[in-house]
Amino acid sequence: MTAPPLGGENIVRYASELIGATPLLELVRTGSGSRLLLKLEQFNPTGSAKVRMAREMVLRAEHSGELAPGGHIVEPTSGNTGTGLALIALERGYTFTAVVDDHAAKDKLRAMKAMGARLVTVDSDGRGGPSSVRRRNIAAEIAATSGAYQPDQHNNPHNNAGYRDLAAELRKDLATDIDYLVGAVGTGGSLCGTVEELRRLGSGVCAIGVEPAGSIIFGGDPGPYRQTGAGSPAGFPVGRNVKYEVIDEDFRVGDIEAFATARVAARRTGILIGGTAGAAVHVALRRLVRFPAGSTVVVLVCDAGEKYLDSVYDEDWLVARGLYDRATEQRIVRLFRAYDESLRLAALDLERTGA
């Protein structure tokens, strides 16, 4: 028996070559023909969208001469930018120092250390929020005294530019325009950068920004929050990469609702998403019924939930911090069921009327 011919090999040499081409998952469809899709960025190396912009910032710094061969990178981070920079640094021969606090998920800190990053830890703000101002100041001191390159993700234009490929992937993978793009804001890069590129490519997308309740990005009173990777606390200057003119609607979501949505979505799909992604999905679920029939809604899921097994997905951790509310989870379950029922009724109506 003749063996079938061998195919060409599909092998990469560097983990960064695996960045991008992340999948879209349909989370829910309605009887009106609208659908809510998740852009699953946790399938990137490091489990986050932010590896896209980490690579772009480093490559641009090399090109401009800001980062010399064998150089040192320092950046304050809540974790995902840090793991992205740690990966790119080890591949390209740089030393990387991450300035962090204990508000960050422990597994993000462990991942950075596993990839050879040096961690400089500062005290959190003592109220359940990040110490963003202090982290930034210490990173600036390290850069000034050591000559290290600080990308400054909040103001570096190559943060936003790092998501051009994400926009192109969405255009390639969908046979229609995206009507609504929903995502956490944070530094502004993923949402604003993707929307800008989509619009440059001819999309009429409506951008919906989501922030933790207590973040100052959309104004209002500051307060503590446990969602990581998004939000700006009191006193933190919102960076230039948050482009308000790009964002059409803005919402704030509390930790209870964000985490409950992530937990319910995990039980529905078997895929774990991060807490800030839970907040974005929460807004999309609540708004879906109000969108025009046949709308395509995409949520940017920028983070993997496996990093939060000891927090978002740990009921004891939630209860200890007053963040577990069974009634909230049940409401989200009922919302999913209502959309499923609308789809069933639409199918029955089509069968009965043929129209």
Short mmCIF file of N, CA and C in Angstrom, two decimals, residues 189-255:
data_model
loop_
_atom_site.label_atom_id
_atom_site.label_comp_id
_atom_site.label_asym_id
_atom_site.label_seq_id
_atom_site.Cartn_x
_atom_site.Cartn_y
_atom_site.Cartn_z
N GLY A 189 -5.62 51.14 23.96
CA GLY A 189 -5.04 50.55 22.76
C GLY A 189 -5.94 49.58 22.03
N SER A 190 -6.44 48.56 22.73
CA SER A 190 -7.18 47.51 22.03
C SER A 190 -8.47 48.02 21.43
N LEU A 191 -9.26 48.76 22.20
CA LEU A 191 -10.55 49.24 21.67
C LEU A 191 -10.34 50.35 20.65
N CYS A 192 -9.64 51.41 21.04
CA CYS A 192 -9.49 52.56 20.15
C CYS A 192 -8.66 52.22 18.91
N GLY A 193 -7.58 51.44 19.11
CA GLY A 193 -6.76 51.07 17.97
C GLY A 193 -7.50 50.21 16.97
N THR A 194 -8.29 49.25 17.47
CA THR A 194 -9.06 48.38 16.58
C THR A 194 -10.13 49.16 15.85
N VAL A 195 -10.83 50.02 16.56
CA VAL A 195 -11.91 50.81 15.94
C VAL A 195 -11.35 51.75 14.88
N GLU A 196 -10.26 52.41 15.19
CA GLU A 196 -9.66 53.33 14.21
C GLU A 196 -9.31 52.61 12.91
N GLU A 197 -8.73 51.42 13.05
CA GLU A 197 -8.35 50.68 11.85
C GLU A 197 -9.58 50.15 11.12
N LEU A 198 -10.57 49.67 11.84
CA LEU A 198 -11.81 49.21 11.20
C LEU A 198 -12.43 50.34 10.38
N ARG A 199 -12.48 51.51 10.95
CA ARG A 199 -13.08 52.64 10.24
C ARG A 199 -12.23 53.05 9.05
N ARG A 200 -10.91 52.96 9.20
CA ARG A 200 -10.04 53.27 8.07
C ARG A 200 -10.31 52.30 6.92
N LEU A 201 -10.66 51.08 7.25
CA LEU A 201 -10.95 50.06 6.25
C LEU A 201 -12.38 50.13 5.72
N GLY A 202 -13.14 51.11 6.20
CA GLY A 202 -14.48 51.33 5.66
C GLY A 202 -15.62 50.89 6.53
N SER A 203 -15.36 50.41 7.73
CA SER A 203 -16.42 49.96 8.62
C SER A 203 -17.19 51.13 9.22
N GLY A 204 -18.48 50.91 9.45
CA GLY A 204 -19.31 51.89 10.15
C GLY A 204 -19.52 51.51 11.60
N VAL A 205 -18.57 50.79 12.19
CA VAL A 205 -18.72 50.22 13.52
C VAL A 205 -18.99 51.28 14.58
N CYS A 206 -19.88 50.92 15.53
CA CYS A 206 -20.13 51.74 16.72
C CYS A 206 -19.29 51.17 17.85
N ALA A 207 -18.51 52.01 18.51
CA ALA A 207 -17.59 51.56 19.56
C ALA A 207 -18.21 51.78 20.93
N ILE A 208 -18.23 50.72 21.74
CA ILE A 208 -18.79 50.79 23.09
C ILE A 208 -17.67 50.48 24.07
N GLY A 209 -17.31 51.47 24.88
CA GLY A 209 -16.24 51.30 25.86
C GLY A 209 -16.79 50.94 27.21
N VAL A 210 -16.11 50.04 27.91
CA VAL A 210 -16.55 49.55 29.22
C VAL A 210 -15.41 49.71 30.21
N GLU A 211 -15.73 50.20 31.39
CA GLU A 211 -14.75 50.40 32.45
C GLU A 211 -15.31 49.89 33.78
N PRO A 212 -14.43 49.54 34.70
CA PRO A 212 -14.91 49.17 36.04
C PRO A 212 -15.58 50.36 36.72
N ALA A 213 -16.65 50.11 37.46
CA ALA A 213 -17.20 51.15 38.32
C ALA A 213 -16.13 51.54 39.33
N GLY A 214 -15.85 52.82 39.43
CA GLY A 214 -14.76 53.31 40.28
C GLY A 214 -13.59 53.84 39.49
N SER A 215 -13.50 53.47 38.20
CA SER A 215 -12.47 54.04 37.32
C SER A 215 -12.85 55.47 36.95
N ILE A 216 -11.85 56.32 36.76
CA ILE A 216 -12.12 57.72 36.43
C ILE A 216 -12.13 57.99 34.94
N ILE A 217 -11.92 56.97 34.11
CA ILE A 217 -11.76 57.21 32.68
C ILE A 217 -12.98 57.88 32.06
N PHE A 218 -14.18 57.50 32.51
CA PHE A 218 -15.39 58.13 32.00
C PHE A 218 -15.98 59.12 33.00
N GLY A 219 -15.15 59.61 33.90
CA GLY A 219 -15.62 60.58 34.88
C GLY A 219 -16.30 59.90 36.06
N GLY A 220 -16.94 60.71 36.89
CA GLY A 220 -17.61 60.18 38.06
C GLY A 220 -16.66 60.03 39.24
N ASP A 221 -17.22 59.62 40.37
CA ASP A 221 -16.44 59.49 41.58
C ASP A 221 -15.53 58.26 41.51
N PRO A 222 -14.28 58.41 41.92
CA PRO A 222 -13.38 57.25 41.95
C PRO A 222 -13.74 56.32 43.09
N GLY A 223 -13.35 55.07 42.94
CA GLY A 223 -13.61 54.09 43.99
C GLY A 223 -12.80 52.84 43.75
N PRO A 224 -12.79 51.92 44.72
CA PRO A 224 -12.01 50.69 44.56
C PRO A 224 -12.67 49.73 43.57
N TYR A 225 -11.87 48.93 42.92
CA TYR A 225 -12.38 47.89 42.04
C TYR A 225 -11.35 46.77 41.97
N ARG A 226 -11.83 45.56 41.70
CA ARG A 226 -10.96 44.38 41.66
C ARG A 226 -10.68 43.91 40.23
N GLN A 227 -11.36 44.47 39.25
CA GLN A 227 -11.07 44.11 37.86
C GLN A 227 -9.66 44.59 37.53
N THR A 228 -8.87 43.73 36.90
CA THR A 228 -7.50 44.10 36.57
C THR A 228 -7.33 44.18 35.05
N GLY A 229 -6.43 45.06 34.63
CA GLY A 229 -6.18 45.22 33.20
C GLY A 229 -6.99 46.34 32.57
N ALA A 230 -7.86 46.95 33.32
CA ALA A 230 -8.63 48.10 32.85
C ALA A 230 -8.77 49.05 34.02
N GLY A 231 -9.32 50.23 33.75
CA GLY A 231 -9.56 51.18 34.82
C GLY A 231 -8.38 52.10 35.10
N SER A 232 -8.71 53.27 35.63
CA SER A 232 -7.72 54.23 36.11
C SER A 232 -8.20 54.74 37.46
N PRO A 233 -7.37 54.66 38.50
CA PRO A 233 -7.79 55.11 39.82
C PRO A 233 -7.66 56.62 39.97
N ALA A 234 -8.10 57.13 41.10
CA ALA A 234 -8.02 58.56 41.38
C ALA A 234 -6.58 59.04 41.26
N GLY A 235 -6.40 60.19 40.62
CA GLY A 235 -5.08 60.79 40.52
C GLY A 235 -4.23 60.31 39.37
N PHE A 236 -4.73 59.29 38.64
CA PHE A 236 -3.94 58.78 37.53
C PHE A 236 -4.30 59.53 36.25
N PRO A 237 -3.31 60.11 35.56
CA PRO A 237 -3.62 60.86 34.34
C PRO A 237 -3.99 59.92 33.19
N VAL A 238 -5.17 60.08 32.64
CA VAL A 238 -5.60 59.25 31.53
C VAL A 238 -4.71 59.55 30.33
N GLY A 239 -4.18 58.50 29.72
CA GLY A 239 -3.22 58.68 28.64
C GLY A 239 -3.83 59.09 27.31
N ARG A 240 -2.97 59.46 26.38
CA ARG A 240 -3.43 59.94 25.06
C ARG A 240 -4.02 58.82 24.21
N ASN A 241 -3.74 57.55 24.57
CA ASN A 241 -4.27 56.45 23.77
C ASN A 241 -5.75 56.18 24.02
N VAL A 242 -6.30 56.77 25.06
CA VAL A 242 -7.75 56.75 25.25
C VAL A 242 -8.32 57.89 24.42
N LYS A 243 -8.87 57.56 23.28
CA LYS A 243 -9.36 58.57 22.34
C LYS A 243 -10.88 58.64 22.43
N TYR A 244 -11.32 59.61 23.22
CA TYR A 244 -12.75 59.71 23.50
C TYR A 244 -13.58 59.93 22.25
N GLU A 245 -12.99 60.59 21.26
CA GLU A 245 -13.73 60.87 20.04
C GLU A 245 -14.01 59.60 19.24
N VAL A 246 -13.30 58.52 19.55
CA VAL A 246 -13.48 57.25 18.85
C VAL A 246 -14.61 56.43 19.50
N ILE A 247 -14.86 56.65 20.80
CA ILE A 247 -15.81 55.84 21.57
C ILE A 247 -17.19 56.48 21.50
N ASP A 248 -18.18 55.72 21.03
CA ASP A 248 -19.53 56.23 20.84
C ASP A 248 -20.39 56.13 22.09
N GLU A 249 -20.23 55.07 22.85
CA GLU A 249 -21.01 54.87 24.08
C GLU A 249 -20.07 54.38 25.16
N ASP A 250 -20.37 54.75 26.42
CA ASP A 250 -19.52 54.29 27.52
C ASP A 250 -20.38 53.77 28.67
N PHE A 251 -19.86 52.72 29.31
CA PHE A 251 -20.56 52.09 30.42
C PHE A 251 -19.57 51.74 31.52
N ARG A 252 -20.06 51.73 32.75
CA ARG A 252 -19.29 51.30 33.91
C ARG A 252 -19.99 50.07 34.49
N VAL A 253 -19.21 49.07 34.84
CA VAL A 253 -19.76 47.82 35.36
C VAL A 253 -19.05 47.48 36.66
N GLY A 254 -19.85 47.13 37.68
CA GLY A 254 -19.28 46.75 38.96
C GLY A 254 -18.64 45.37 38.93
N ASP A 255 -17.80 45.11 39.92
CA ASP A 255 -17.11 43.83 39.99
C ASP A 255 -18.06 42.65 40.10
#
